PDB file of C-alpha atoms in Angstrom:
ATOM      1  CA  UNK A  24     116.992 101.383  36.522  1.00 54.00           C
ATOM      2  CA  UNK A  25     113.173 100.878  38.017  1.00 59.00           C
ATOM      3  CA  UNK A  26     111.037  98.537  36.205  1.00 59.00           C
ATOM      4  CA  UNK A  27     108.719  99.218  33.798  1.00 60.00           C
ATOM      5  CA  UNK A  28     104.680  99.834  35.009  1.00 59.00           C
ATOM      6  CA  UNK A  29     103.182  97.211  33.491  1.00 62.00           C
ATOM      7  CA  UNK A  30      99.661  97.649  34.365  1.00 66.00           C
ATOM      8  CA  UNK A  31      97.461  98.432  31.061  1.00 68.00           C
ATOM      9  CA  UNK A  32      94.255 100.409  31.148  1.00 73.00           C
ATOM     10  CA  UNK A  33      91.527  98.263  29.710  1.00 77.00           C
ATOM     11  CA  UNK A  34      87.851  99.261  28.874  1.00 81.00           C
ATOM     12  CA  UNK A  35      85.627  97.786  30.445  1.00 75.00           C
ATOM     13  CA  UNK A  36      84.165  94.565  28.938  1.00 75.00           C
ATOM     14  CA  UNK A  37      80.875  94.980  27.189  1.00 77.00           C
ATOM     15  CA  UNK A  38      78.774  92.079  25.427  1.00 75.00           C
ATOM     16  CA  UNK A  39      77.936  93.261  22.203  1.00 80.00           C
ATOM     17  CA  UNK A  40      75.430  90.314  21.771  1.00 81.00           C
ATOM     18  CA  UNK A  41      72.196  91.144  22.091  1.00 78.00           C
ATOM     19  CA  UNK A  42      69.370  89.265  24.448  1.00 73.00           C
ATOM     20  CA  UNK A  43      67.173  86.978  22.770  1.00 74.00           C
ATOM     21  CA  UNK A  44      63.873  89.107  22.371  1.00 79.00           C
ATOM     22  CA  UNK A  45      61.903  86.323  24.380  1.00 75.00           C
ATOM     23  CA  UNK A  46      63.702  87.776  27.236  1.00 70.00           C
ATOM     24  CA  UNK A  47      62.919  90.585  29.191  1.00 68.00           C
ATOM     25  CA  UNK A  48      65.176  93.010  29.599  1.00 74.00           C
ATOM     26  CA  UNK A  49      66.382  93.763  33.303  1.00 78.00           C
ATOM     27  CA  UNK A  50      68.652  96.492  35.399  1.00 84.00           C
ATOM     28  CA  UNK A  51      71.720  96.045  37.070  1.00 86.00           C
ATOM     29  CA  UNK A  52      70.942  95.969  40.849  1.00 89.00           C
ATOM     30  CA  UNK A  53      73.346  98.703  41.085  1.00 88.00           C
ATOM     31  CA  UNK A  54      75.029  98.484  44.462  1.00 92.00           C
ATOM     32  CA  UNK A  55      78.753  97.265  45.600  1.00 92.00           C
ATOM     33  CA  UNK A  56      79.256  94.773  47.624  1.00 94.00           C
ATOM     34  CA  UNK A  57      79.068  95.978  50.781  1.00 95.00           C
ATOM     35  CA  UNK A  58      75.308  97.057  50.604  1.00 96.00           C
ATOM     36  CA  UNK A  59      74.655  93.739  48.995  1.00 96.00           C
ATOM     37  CA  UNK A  60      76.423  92.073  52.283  1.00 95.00           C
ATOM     38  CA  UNK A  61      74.283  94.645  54.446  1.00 96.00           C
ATOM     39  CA  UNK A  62      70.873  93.780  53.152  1.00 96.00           C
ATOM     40  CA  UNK A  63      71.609  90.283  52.245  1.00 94.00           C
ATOM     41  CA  UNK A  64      69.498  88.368  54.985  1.00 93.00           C
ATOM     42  CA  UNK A  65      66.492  90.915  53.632  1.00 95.00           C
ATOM     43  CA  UNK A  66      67.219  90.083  49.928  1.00 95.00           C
ATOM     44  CA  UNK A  67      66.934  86.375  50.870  1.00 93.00           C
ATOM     45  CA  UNK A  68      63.634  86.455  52.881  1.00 93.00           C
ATOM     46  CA  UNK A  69      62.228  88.904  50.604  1.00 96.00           C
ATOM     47  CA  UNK A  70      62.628  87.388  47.632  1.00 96.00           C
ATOM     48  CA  UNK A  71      63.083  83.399  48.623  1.00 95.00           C
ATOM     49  CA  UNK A  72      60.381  82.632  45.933  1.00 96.00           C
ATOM     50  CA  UNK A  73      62.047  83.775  43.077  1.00 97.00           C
ATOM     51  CA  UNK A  74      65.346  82.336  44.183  1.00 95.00           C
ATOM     52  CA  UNK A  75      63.869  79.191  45.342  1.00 96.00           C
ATOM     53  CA  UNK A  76      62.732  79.096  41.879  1.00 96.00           C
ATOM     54  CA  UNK A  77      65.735  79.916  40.338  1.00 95.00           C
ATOM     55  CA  UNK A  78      68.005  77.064  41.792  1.00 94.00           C
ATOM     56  CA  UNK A  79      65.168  74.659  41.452  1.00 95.00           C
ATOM     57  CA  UNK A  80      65.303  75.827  37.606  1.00 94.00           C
ATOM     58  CA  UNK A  81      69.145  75.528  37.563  1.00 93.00           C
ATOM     59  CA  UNK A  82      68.972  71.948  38.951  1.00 94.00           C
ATOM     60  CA  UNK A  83      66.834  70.802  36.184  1.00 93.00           C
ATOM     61  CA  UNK A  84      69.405  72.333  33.610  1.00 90.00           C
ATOM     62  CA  UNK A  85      72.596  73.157  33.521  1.00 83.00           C
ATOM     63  CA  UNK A  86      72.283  75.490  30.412  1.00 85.00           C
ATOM     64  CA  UNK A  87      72.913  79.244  31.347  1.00 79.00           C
ATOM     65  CA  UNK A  88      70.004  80.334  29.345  1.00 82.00           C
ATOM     66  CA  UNK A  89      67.713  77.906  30.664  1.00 87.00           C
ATOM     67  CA  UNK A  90      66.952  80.378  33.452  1.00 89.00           C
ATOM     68  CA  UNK A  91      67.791  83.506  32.468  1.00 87.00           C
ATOM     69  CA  UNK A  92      64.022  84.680  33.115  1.00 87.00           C
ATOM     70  CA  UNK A  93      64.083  83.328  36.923  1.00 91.00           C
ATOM     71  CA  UNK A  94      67.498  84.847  37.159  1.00 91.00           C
ATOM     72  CA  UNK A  95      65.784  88.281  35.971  1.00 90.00           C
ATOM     73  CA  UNK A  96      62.826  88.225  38.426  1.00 93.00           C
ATOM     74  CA  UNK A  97      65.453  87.670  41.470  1.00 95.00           C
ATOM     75  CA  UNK A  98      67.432  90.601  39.739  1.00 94.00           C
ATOM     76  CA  UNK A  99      63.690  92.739  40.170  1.00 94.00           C
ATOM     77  CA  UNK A 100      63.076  91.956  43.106  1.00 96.00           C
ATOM     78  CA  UNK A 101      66.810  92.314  44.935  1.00 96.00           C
ATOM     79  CA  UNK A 102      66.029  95.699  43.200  1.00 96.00           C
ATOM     80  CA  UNK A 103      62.785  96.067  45.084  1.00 97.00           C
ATOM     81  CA  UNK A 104      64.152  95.647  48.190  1.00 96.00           C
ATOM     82  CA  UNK A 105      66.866  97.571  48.492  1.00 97.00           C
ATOM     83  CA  UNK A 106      64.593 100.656  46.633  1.00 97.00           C
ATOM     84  CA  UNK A 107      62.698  99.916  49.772  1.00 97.00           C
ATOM     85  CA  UNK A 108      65.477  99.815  52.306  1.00 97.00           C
ATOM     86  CA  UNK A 109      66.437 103.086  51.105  1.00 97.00           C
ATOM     87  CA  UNK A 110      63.115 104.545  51.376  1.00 97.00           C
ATOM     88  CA  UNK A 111      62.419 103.511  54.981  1.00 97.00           C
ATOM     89  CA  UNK A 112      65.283 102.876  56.665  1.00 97.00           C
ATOM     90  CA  UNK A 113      68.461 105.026  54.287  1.00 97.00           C
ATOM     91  CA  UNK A 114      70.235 106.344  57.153  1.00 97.00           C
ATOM     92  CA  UNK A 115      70.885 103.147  58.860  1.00 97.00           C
ATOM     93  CA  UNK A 116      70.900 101.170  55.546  1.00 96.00           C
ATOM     94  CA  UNK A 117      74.005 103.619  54.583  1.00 97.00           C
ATOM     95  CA  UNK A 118      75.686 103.688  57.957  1.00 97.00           C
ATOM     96  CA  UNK A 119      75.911  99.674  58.299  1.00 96.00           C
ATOM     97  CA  UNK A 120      77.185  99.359  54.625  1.00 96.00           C
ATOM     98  CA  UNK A 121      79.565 101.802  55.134  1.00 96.00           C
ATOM     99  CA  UNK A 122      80.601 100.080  58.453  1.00 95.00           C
ATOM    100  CA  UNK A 123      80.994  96.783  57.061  1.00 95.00           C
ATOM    101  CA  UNK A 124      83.235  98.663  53.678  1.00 96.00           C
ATOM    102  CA  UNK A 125      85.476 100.578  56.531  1.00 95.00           C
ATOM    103  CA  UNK A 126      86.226  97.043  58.232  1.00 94.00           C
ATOM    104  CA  UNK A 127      86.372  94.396  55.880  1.00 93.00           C
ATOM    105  CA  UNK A 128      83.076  93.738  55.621  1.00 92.00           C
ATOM    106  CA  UNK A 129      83.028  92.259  58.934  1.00 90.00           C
ATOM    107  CA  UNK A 130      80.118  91.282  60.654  1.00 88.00           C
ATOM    108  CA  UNK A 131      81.061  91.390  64.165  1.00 86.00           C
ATOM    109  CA  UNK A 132      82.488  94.912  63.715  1.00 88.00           C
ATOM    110  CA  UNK A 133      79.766  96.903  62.967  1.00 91.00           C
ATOM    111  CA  UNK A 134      77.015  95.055  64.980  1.00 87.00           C
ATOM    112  CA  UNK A 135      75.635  97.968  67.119  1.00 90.00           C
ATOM    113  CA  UNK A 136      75.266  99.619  63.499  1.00 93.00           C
ATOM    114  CA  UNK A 137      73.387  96.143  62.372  1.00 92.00           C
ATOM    115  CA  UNK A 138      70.842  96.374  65.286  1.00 92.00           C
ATOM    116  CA  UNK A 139      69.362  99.358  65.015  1.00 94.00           C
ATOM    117  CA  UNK A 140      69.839  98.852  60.802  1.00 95.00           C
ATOM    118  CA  UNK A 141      67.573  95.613  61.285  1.00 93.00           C
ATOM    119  CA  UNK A 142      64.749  97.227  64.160  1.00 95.00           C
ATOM    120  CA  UNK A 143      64.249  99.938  61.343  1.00 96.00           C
ATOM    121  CA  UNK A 144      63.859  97.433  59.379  1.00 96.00           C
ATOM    122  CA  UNK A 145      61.761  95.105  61.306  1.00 94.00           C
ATOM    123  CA  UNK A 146      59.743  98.305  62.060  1.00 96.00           C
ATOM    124  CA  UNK A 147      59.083  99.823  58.582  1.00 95.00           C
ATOM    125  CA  UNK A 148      58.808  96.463  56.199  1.00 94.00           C
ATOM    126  CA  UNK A 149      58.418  93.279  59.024  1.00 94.00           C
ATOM    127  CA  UNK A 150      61.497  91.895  57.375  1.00 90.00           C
ATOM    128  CA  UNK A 151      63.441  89.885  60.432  1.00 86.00           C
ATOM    129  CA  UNK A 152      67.040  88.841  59.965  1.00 83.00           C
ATOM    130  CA  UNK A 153      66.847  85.033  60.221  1.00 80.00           C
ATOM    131  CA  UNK A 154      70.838  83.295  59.931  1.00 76.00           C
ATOM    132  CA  UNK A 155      70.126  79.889  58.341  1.00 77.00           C
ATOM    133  CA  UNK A 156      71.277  77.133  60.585  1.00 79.00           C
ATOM    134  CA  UNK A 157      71.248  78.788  63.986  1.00 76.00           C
ATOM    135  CA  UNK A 158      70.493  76.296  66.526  1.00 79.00           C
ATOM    136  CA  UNK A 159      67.118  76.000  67.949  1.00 83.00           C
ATOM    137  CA  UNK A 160      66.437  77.426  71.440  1.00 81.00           C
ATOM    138  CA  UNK A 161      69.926  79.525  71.228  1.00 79.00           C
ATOM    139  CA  UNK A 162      69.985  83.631  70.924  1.00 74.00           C
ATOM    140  CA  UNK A 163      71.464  84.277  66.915  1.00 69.00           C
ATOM    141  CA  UNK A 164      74.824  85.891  67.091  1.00 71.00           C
ATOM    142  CA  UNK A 165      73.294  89.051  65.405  1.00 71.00           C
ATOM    143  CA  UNK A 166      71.181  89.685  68.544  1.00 68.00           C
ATOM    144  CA  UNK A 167      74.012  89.232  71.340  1.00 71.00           C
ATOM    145  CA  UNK A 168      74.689  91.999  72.796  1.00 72.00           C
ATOM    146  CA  UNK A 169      78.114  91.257  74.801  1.00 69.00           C
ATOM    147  CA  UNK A 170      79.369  88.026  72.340  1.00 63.00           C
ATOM    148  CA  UNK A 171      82.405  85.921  73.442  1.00 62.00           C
ATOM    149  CA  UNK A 172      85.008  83.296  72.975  1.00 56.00           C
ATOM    150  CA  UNK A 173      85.125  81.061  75.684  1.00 53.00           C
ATOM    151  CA  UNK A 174      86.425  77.608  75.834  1.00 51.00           C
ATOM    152  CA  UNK A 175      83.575  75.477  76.075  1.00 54.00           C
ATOM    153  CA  UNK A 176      82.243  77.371  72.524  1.00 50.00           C
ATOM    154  CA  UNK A 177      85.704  76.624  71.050  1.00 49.00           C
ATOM    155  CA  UNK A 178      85.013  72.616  71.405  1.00 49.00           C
ATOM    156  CA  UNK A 179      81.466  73.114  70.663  1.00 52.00           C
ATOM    157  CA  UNK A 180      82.816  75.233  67.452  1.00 49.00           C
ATOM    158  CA  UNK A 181      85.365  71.588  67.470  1.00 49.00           C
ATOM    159  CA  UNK A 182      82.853  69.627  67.330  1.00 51.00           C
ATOM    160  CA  UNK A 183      80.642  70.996  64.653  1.00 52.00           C
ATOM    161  CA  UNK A 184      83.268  71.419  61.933  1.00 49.00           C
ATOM    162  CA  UNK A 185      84.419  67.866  62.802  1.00 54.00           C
ATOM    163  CA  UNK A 186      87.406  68.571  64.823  1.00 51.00           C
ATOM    164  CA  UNK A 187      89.094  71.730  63.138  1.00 50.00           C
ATOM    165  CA  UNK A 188      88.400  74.670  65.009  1.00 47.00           C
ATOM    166  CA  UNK A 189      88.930  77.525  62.656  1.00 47.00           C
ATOM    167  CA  UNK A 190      88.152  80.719  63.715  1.00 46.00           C
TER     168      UNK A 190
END
């Protein structure tokens, strides 16, 4: 005798509660996550106001509805940006999200894709992808064109995380 399926369809969860009226009302940003992942550098230089204002806002309180206004404005402008992604650069927006979906949202495995997603880009809206924390004076791993492992980046890689090298 097989076992019994026990997976249930639920409905989806919806908040009946409405928003205080103080605050205004906001869309979804309407994406997965793989075009979040895609233009995620771009969301963060684009809109590091709002979301510099947010956290400062959440460090001053820890009530959820203490920010719920700075949380909306970084909602608008994610929005913003990715309307604009897709207006200028849609064709390489869509391929690199679709790259990273097709290979576990991966970096390394759709750079090619990446490069010629962030020259459009770069081109169009003079958005650069900047990775926080890359060391001065070296090339960002985004903009190598042939990276690899070697040894001596393995106990530099050491060294950094404080002796575990995880990969």
């Amino acid at each position: 005798m097989s076992a019994p399926d026990t997976q249930v369809a639920r409905p989806p969860f919806i908040d009946p509660t409405p928003l205080p009226v103080d605050i205004p009302p906001v869309d979804e940003v309407g994406v997965t996550s793989a075009p979040l992942k895609s233009a995620a550098f771009f969301i963060g230089a684009y809109c590091k106001e709002y979301n510099e204002d947010f956290m400062l806002c959440k460090n001053e309180n820890n009530d959820p509805a203490h920010c719920l206004k700075e949380g909306r404005k970084v909602t608008r402008c994610a929005i913003d940006i990715i309307r604009k992604l897709r207006e200028h650069c849609d064709k390489e927006f869509e391929t690199h999200w679709k790259c990273l979906d097709d290979r576990n949202q991966e970096y390394y495995r759709c750079r090619p894709l990446e490069r010629e997603f962030n020259e459009c880009v770069w081109k169009s809206l003079k958005l650069e992808k900047v990775i926080p924390g890359t060391p001065q004076g070296q090339e960002p791993v985004h903009l190598k064109t042939k990276p690899y492992w070697t040894m001596s980046s393995m106990v530099q890689l050491t060294t950094l995380n404080g002796g575990s090298a995880t990969l």
